[in-house]
Amino acid sequence: DTEVTQTPKHLVMGMTNKKSLKCEQHMGHRAMYWYKQKAKKPPELMFVYSYEKLSINESVPSRFSPECPNSSLLNLHLHALQPEDSALYLCASAAIDREKSPLHFGNGTRLTVT
Amino acid sequence: LAKTTQPISMDSYEGQEVNITCSHNNIATNDYITWYQQFPSQGPRFIIQGYKTKVTNEVASLFIPADRKSSTLSLPRVSLSDTAVYYCLVGSYGQNFVFGPGTRLSVLP
């Protein structure tokens, strides 16, 4: 079990669908992250939110749209994805006000785009 | 941001001690060194973190030399369940933590 909960665990969507990934944490962390991980590759940073504001966007295509409605929730809205977007999407959080706070990861959403 | 390099893969046998070294030549003064373990289809899991010298917890030790340009994760007496990918990350709070390629450890019976 992890302290960061991601839903759904698995998602299959067509290229014309709109879907959302959800991430939730109740550790009081004010930094939240989205990573994308392809098979046998390291996690690749997509977005960083600090105090519910988008602070880093690593040149992610606009078909991925992040949202942080409050300090506990992080969403990733998906629209018009391509098959190559199939991957494990990981959410993480960290305490932004403590130097030593490591990243806490969820177990991810396995996304398949058909 | 400090870039990290690690061996791509390592093999070991059950019961042996495994040492994985990570190089981070341009580490900043405020940066901490953190190691994660990842199993297939799971998120990375925190193992240990340090700033300098030696840190030990119930699962691993972390050795950091005085110049902090490298670090070594030591796993005592590995078992088959330690087969995983190990990543070292360097950074401080609020930063965009970037993963290096990681080290794929295979523990053989």
CSV table of N, CA and C in Angstrom, one decimal, chain B residues 21-107:
chain,number,residue,atom,x,y,z
B,21,THR,N,27.0,2.1,-7.3
B,21,THR,CA,27.5,3.5,-7.2
B,21,THR,C,26.9,4.4,-8.2
B,22,CYS,N,26.6,5.6,-7.8
B,22,CYS,CA,26.0,6.7,-8.6
B,22,CYS,C,27.0,7.9,-8.7
B,23,SER,N,27.2,8.4,-9.9
B,23,SER,CA,28.1,9.6,-10.0
B,23,SER,C,27.2,10.8,-10.2
B,24,HIS,N,27.5,11.8,-9.6
B,24,HIS,CA,26.8,13.1,-9.7
B,24,HIS,C,27.8,14.3,-9.5
B,25,ASN,N,28.5,14.5,-10.6
B,25,ASN,CA,29.7,15.4,-10.5
B,25,ASN,C,29.3,16.9,-10.2
B,26,ASN,N,28.1,17.3,-10.7
B,26,ASN,CA,27.7,18.7,-10.5
B,26,ASN,C,26.7,18.9,-9.5
B,27,ILE,N,26.7,18.1,-8.4
B,27,ILE,CA,25.8,18.2,-7.3
B,27,ILE,C,25.9,19.6,-6.7
B,28,ALA,N,24.8,20.2,-6.3
B,28,ALA,CA,24.7,21.5,-5.7
B,28,ALA,C,24.8,21.4,-4.2
B,29,THR,N,25.2,22.5,-3.6
B,29,THR,CA,25.3,22.5,-2.1
B,29,THR,C,24.1,22.1,-1.4
B,30,ASN,N,22.9,22.5,-1.9
B,30,ASN,CA,21.7,22.2,-1.2
B,30,ASN,C,21.1,20.8,-1.5
B,31,ASP,N,21.7,20.1,-2.4
B,31,ASP,CA,21.1,18.9,-2.9
B,31,ASP,C,21.3,17.7,-1.9
B,32,TYR,N,20.3,16.9,-1.8
B,32,TYR,CA,20.4,15.6,-1.1
B,32,TYR,C,20.4,14.5,-2.1
B,33,ILE,N,20.9,13.4,-1.7
B,33,ILE,CA,21.0,12.2,-2.6
B,33,ILE,C,20.0,11.2,-2.0
B,34,THR,N,19.1,10.7,-2.9
B,34,THR,CA,18.0,9.8,-2.5
B,34,THR,C,18.0,8.6,-3.5
B,35,TRP,N,17.8,7.4,-2.9
B,35,TRP,CA,17.8,6.2,-3.7
B,35,TRP,C,16.4,5.6,-3.6
B,36,TYR,N,15.9,5.1,-4.8
B,36,TYR,CA,14.6,4.5,-4.9
B,36,TYR,C,14.8,3.1,-5.5
B,37,GLN,N,13.8,2.3,-5.1
B,37,GLN,CA,13.7,0.9,-5.7
B,37,GLN,C,12.4,0.8,-6.4
B,38,GLN,N,12.4,0.2,-7.6
B,38,GLN,CA,11.2,0.0,-8.4
B,38,GLN,C,11.0,-1.4,-8.9
B,39,PHE,N,9.8,-2.0,-8.6
B,39,PHE,CA,9.5,-3.3,-9.1
B,39,PHE,C,8.6,-3.0,-10.3
B,40,PRO,N,8.5,-4.0,-11.2
B,40,PRO,CA,7.6,-3.8,-12.4
B,40,PRO,C,6.2,-3.5,-12.1
B,41,SER,N,5.6,-2.5,-12.8
B,41,SER,CA,4.3,-2.1,-12.7
B,41,SER,C,3.9,-1.5,-11.3
B,42,GLN,N,5.0,-1.0,-10.6
B,42,GLN,CA,4.8,-0.3,-9.3
B,42,GLN,C,5.5,1.0,-9.4
B,43,GLY,N,5.1,2.0,-8.5
B,43,GLY,CA,5.8,3.2,-8.4
B,43,GLY,C,7.1,3.0,-7.6
B,44,PRO,N,8.1,3.9,-7.9
B,44,PRO,CA,9.4,3.8,-7.1
B,44,PRO,C,9.1,4.0,-5.7
B,45,ARG,N,9.9,3.3,-4.9
B,45,ARG,CA,9.7,3.3,-3.4
B,45,ARG,C,11.0,3.8,-2.8
B,46,PHE,N,10.9,4.7,-1.9
B,46,PHE,CA,12.0,5.3,-1.2
B,46,PHE,C,12.8,4.3,-0.4
B,47,ILE,N,14.2,4.3,-0.5
B,47,ILE,CA,15.0,3.4,0.2
B,47,ILE,C,15.7,4.2,1.3
B,48,ILE,N,16.5,5.2,0.9
B,48,ILE,CA,17.4,5.9,1.8
B,48,ILE,C,17.8,7.2,1.3
B,49,GLN,N,18.1,8.1,2.1
B,49,GLN,CA,18.5,9.5,1.7
B,49,GLN,C,19.7,10.0,2.6
B,50,GLY,N,20.6,10.8,1.9
B,50,GLY,CA,21.7,11.3,2.7
B,50,GLY,C,22.2,12.6,2.1
B,51,TYR,N,23.0,13.3,2.9
B,51,TYR,CA,23.7,14.5,2.5
B,51,TYR,C,25.2,14.3,2.4
B,52,LYS,N,25.8,13.8,3.4
B,52,LYS,CA,27.2,13.5,3.4
B,52,LYS,C,27.5,12.3,4.4
B,53,THR,N,28.6,11.8,4.3
B,53,THR,CA,29.2,10.7,5.1
B,53,THR,C,28.3,9.4,5.0
B,54,LYS,N,27.9,8.8,6.1
B,54,LYS,CA,27.2,7.5,6.0
B,54,LYS,C,25.9,7.6,6.7
B,55,VAL,N,24.9,7.0,6.0
B,55,VAL,CA,23.6,6.8,6.6
B,55,VAL,C,23.2,5.4,6.5
B,56,THR,N,22.6,4.9,7.6
B,56,THR,CA,22.1,3.5,7.6
B,56,THR,C,20.7,3.4,8.1
B,57,ASN,N,19.9,2.6,7.5
B,57,ASN,CA,18.6,2.3,8.0
B,57,ASN,C,18.4,0.8,8.0
B,58,GLU,N,17.2,0.3,8.2
B,58,GLU,CA,17.0,-1.1,8.4
B,58,GLU,C,17.1,-1.9,7.1
B,59,VAL,N,17.2,-1.3,6.0
B,59,VAL,CA,17.3,-2.0,4.7
B,59,VAL,C,18.6,-1.8,3.9
B,60,ALA,N,19.2,-0.6,4.2
B,60,ALA,CA,20.4,-0.3,3.3
B,60,ALA,C,21.3,0.7,4.1
B,61,SER,N,22.5,0.9,3.4
B,61,SER,CA,23.4,1.9,3.9
B,61,SER,C,23.8,2.8,2.7
B,62,LEU,N,24.1,4.0,3.0
B,62,LEU,CA,24.4,5.0,1.9
B,62,LEU,C,25.7,5.6,2.3
B,63,PHE,N,26.7,5.5,1.4
B,63,PHE,CA,28.0,6.1,1.7
B,63,PHE,C,28.3,7.2,0.7
B,64,ILE,N,28.6,8.4,1.3
B,64,ILE,CA,28.8,9.6,0.5
B,64,ILE,C,30.2,10.1,0.8
B,65,PRO,N,31.1,10.3,-0.1
B,65,PRO,CA,32.5,10.8,0.2
B,65,PRO,C,32.4,12.3,0.4
B,66,ALA,N,33.5,12.8,0.9
B,66,ALA,CA,33.5,14.2,1.3
B,66,ALA,C,33.2,15.2,0.1
B,67,ASP,N,33.6,14.8,-1.1
B,67,ASP,CA,33.4,15.7,-2.2
B,67,ASP,C,32.0,15.6,-2.7
B,68,ARG,N,31.2,14.6,-2.3
B,68,ARG,CA,29.8,14.4,-2.6
B,68,ARG,C,29.6,14.2,-4.1
B,69,LYS,N,30.6,13.9,-4.9
B,69,LYS,CA,30.4,13.7,-6.3
B,69,LYS,C,30.0,12.3,-6.7
B,70,SER,N,29.9,11.5,-5.7
B,70,SER,CA,29.3,10.1,-6.0
B,70,SER,C,28.7,9.6,-4.7
B,71,SER,N,27.9,8.5,-4.8
B,71,SER,CA,27.4,7.9,-3.6
B,71,SER,C,27.2,6.4,-3.9
B,72,THR,N,27.2,5.6,-2.9
B,72,THR,CA,27.2,4.2,-3.0
B,72,THR,C,26.1,3.6,-2.1
B,73,LEU,N,25.1,3.0,-2.8
B,73,LEU,CA,24.1,2.3,-2.0
B,73,LEU,C,24.5,0.9,-1.7
B,74,SER,N,24.5,0.5,-0.5
B,74,SER,CA,24.9,-0.9,-0.1
B,74,SER,C,23.7,-1.7,0.4
B,75,LEU,N,23.4,-2.8,-0.2
B,75,LEU,CA,22.3,-3.7,0.2
B,75,LEU,C,23.0,-4.9,0.8
B,76,PRO,N,22.8,-5.1,2.1
B,76,PRO,CA,23.4,-6.3,2.8
B,76,PRO,C,22.6,-7.6,2.5
B,77,ARG,N,23.3,-8.7,2.2
B,77,ARG,CA,22.7,-10.0,2.1
B,77,ARG,C,21.4,-9.9,1.3
B,78,VAL,N,21.5,-9.7,0.0
B,78,VAL,CA,20.4,-9.6,-0.9
B,78,VAL,C,19.6,-10.9,-1.0
B,79,SER,N,18.3,-10.8,-1.3
B,79,SER,CA,17.5,-12.0,-1.5
B,79,SER,C,16.9,-11.8,-2.9
B,80,LEU,N,16.2,-12.9,-3.4
B,80,LEU,CA,15.6,-12.8,-4.7
B,80,LEU,C,14.6,-11.6,-4.8
B,81,SER,N,14.0,-11.3,-3.7
B,81,SER,CA,13.0,-10.2,-3.7
B,81,SER,C,13.6,-8.8,-3.9
B,82,ASP,N,14.9,-8.7,-3.8
B,82,ASP,CA,15.6,-7.5,-4.1
B,82,ASP,C,15.9,-7.2,-5.6
B,83,THR,N,15.5,-8.2,-6.4
B,83,THR,CA,15.6,-8.0,-7.9
B,83,THR,C,14.7,-6.8,-8.3
B,84,ALA,N,15.2,-5.8,-8.8
B,84,ALA,CA,14.5,-4.6,-9.1
B,84,ALA,C,15.4,-3.6,-9.8
B,85,VAL,N,14.8,-2.4,-10.1
B,85,VAL,CA,15.6,-1.3,-10.7
B,85,VAL,C,15.8,-0.3,-9.6
B,86,TYR,N,17.1,0.2,-9.4
B,86,TYR,CA,17.5,1.1,-8.4
B,86,TYR,C,17.9,2.4,-9.0
B,87,TYR,N,17.3,3.5,-8.5
B,87,TYR,CA,17.6,4.8,-9.1
B,87,TYR,C,18.2,5.7,-8.0
B,88,CYS,N,19.1,6.5,-8.3
B,88,CYS,CA,19.6,7.6,-7.4
B,88,CYS,C,19.1,8.9,-8.0
B,89,LEU,N,18.6,9.8,-7.2
B,89,LEU,CA,18.1,11.1,-7.5
B,89,LEU,C,18.9,12.1,-6.7
B,90,VAL,N,19.2,13.2,-7.3
B,90,VAL,CA,19.9,14.3,-6.6
B,90,VAL,C,19.1,15.6,-6.8
B,91,GLY,N,18.8,16.2,-5.7
B,91,GLY,CA,18.1,17.5,-5.7
B,91,GLY,C,17.6,17.9,-4.4
B,92,SER,N,16.9,19.1,-4.4
B,92,SER,CA,16.4,19.6,-3.1
B,92,SER,C,14.9,19.8,-3.3
B,93,TYR,N,14.3,20.2,-2.2
B,93,TYR,CA,12.8,20.3,-2.2
B,93,TYR,C,12.3,21.2,-3.3
B,94,GLY,N,11.1,20.9,-3.8
B,94,GLY,CA,10.5,21.7,-4.8
B,94,GLY,C,11.1,21.6,-6.2
B,95,GLN,N,12.1,20.9,-6.4
B,95,GLN,CA,12.7,20.8,-7.7
B,95,GLN,C,12.1,19.8,-8.6
B,96,ASN,N,12.4,19.9,-9.9
B,96,ASN,CA,11.9,18.9,-10.8
B,96,ASN,C,12.9,17.7,-10.8
B,97,PHE,N,12.6,16.7,-10.0
B,97,PHE,CA,13.5,15.6,-9.9
B,97,PHE,C,13.5,14.7,-11.2
B,98,VAL,N,14.6,14.6,-11.8
B,98,VAL,CA,14.8,13.9,-13.0
B,98,VAL,C,15.5,12.6,-12.8
B,99,PHE,N,14.9,11.5,-13.3
B,99,PHE,CA,15.5,10.2,-13.1
B,99,PHE,C,16.6,9.9,-14.1
B,100,GLY,N,17.6,9.3,-13.7
B,100,GLY,CA,18.6,8.7,-14.6
B,100,GLY,C,18.2,7.4,-15.0
B,101,PRO,N,19.0,6.7,-15.8
B,101,PRO,CA,18.5,5.4,-16.4
B,101,PRO,C,18.4,4.3,-15.3
B,102,GLY,N,18.9,4.4,-14.1
B,102,GLY,CA,18.8,3.4,-13.1
B,102,GLY,C,19.7,2.2,-13.3
B,103,THR,N,19.8,1.3,-12.3
B,103,THR,CA,20.5,0.1,-12.3
B,103,THR,C,19.6,-1.1,-12.1
B,104,ARG,N,19.6,-2.0,-13.1
B,104,ARG,CA,18.7,-3.2,-13.0
B,104,ARG,C,19.5,-4.3,-12.3
B,105,LEU,N,19.1,-4.6,-11.0
B,105,LEU,CA,19.8,-5.6,-10.2
B,105,LEU,C,19.0,-6.9,-10.4
B,106,SER,N,19.8,-7.9,-10.7
B,106,SER,CA,19.2,-9.3,-10.8
B,106,SER,C,19.9,-10.1,-9.7
B,107,VAL,N,19.1,-10.7,-8.8
B,107,VAL,CA,19.6,-11.5,-7.7
B,107,VAL,C,19.3,-13.0,-8.1
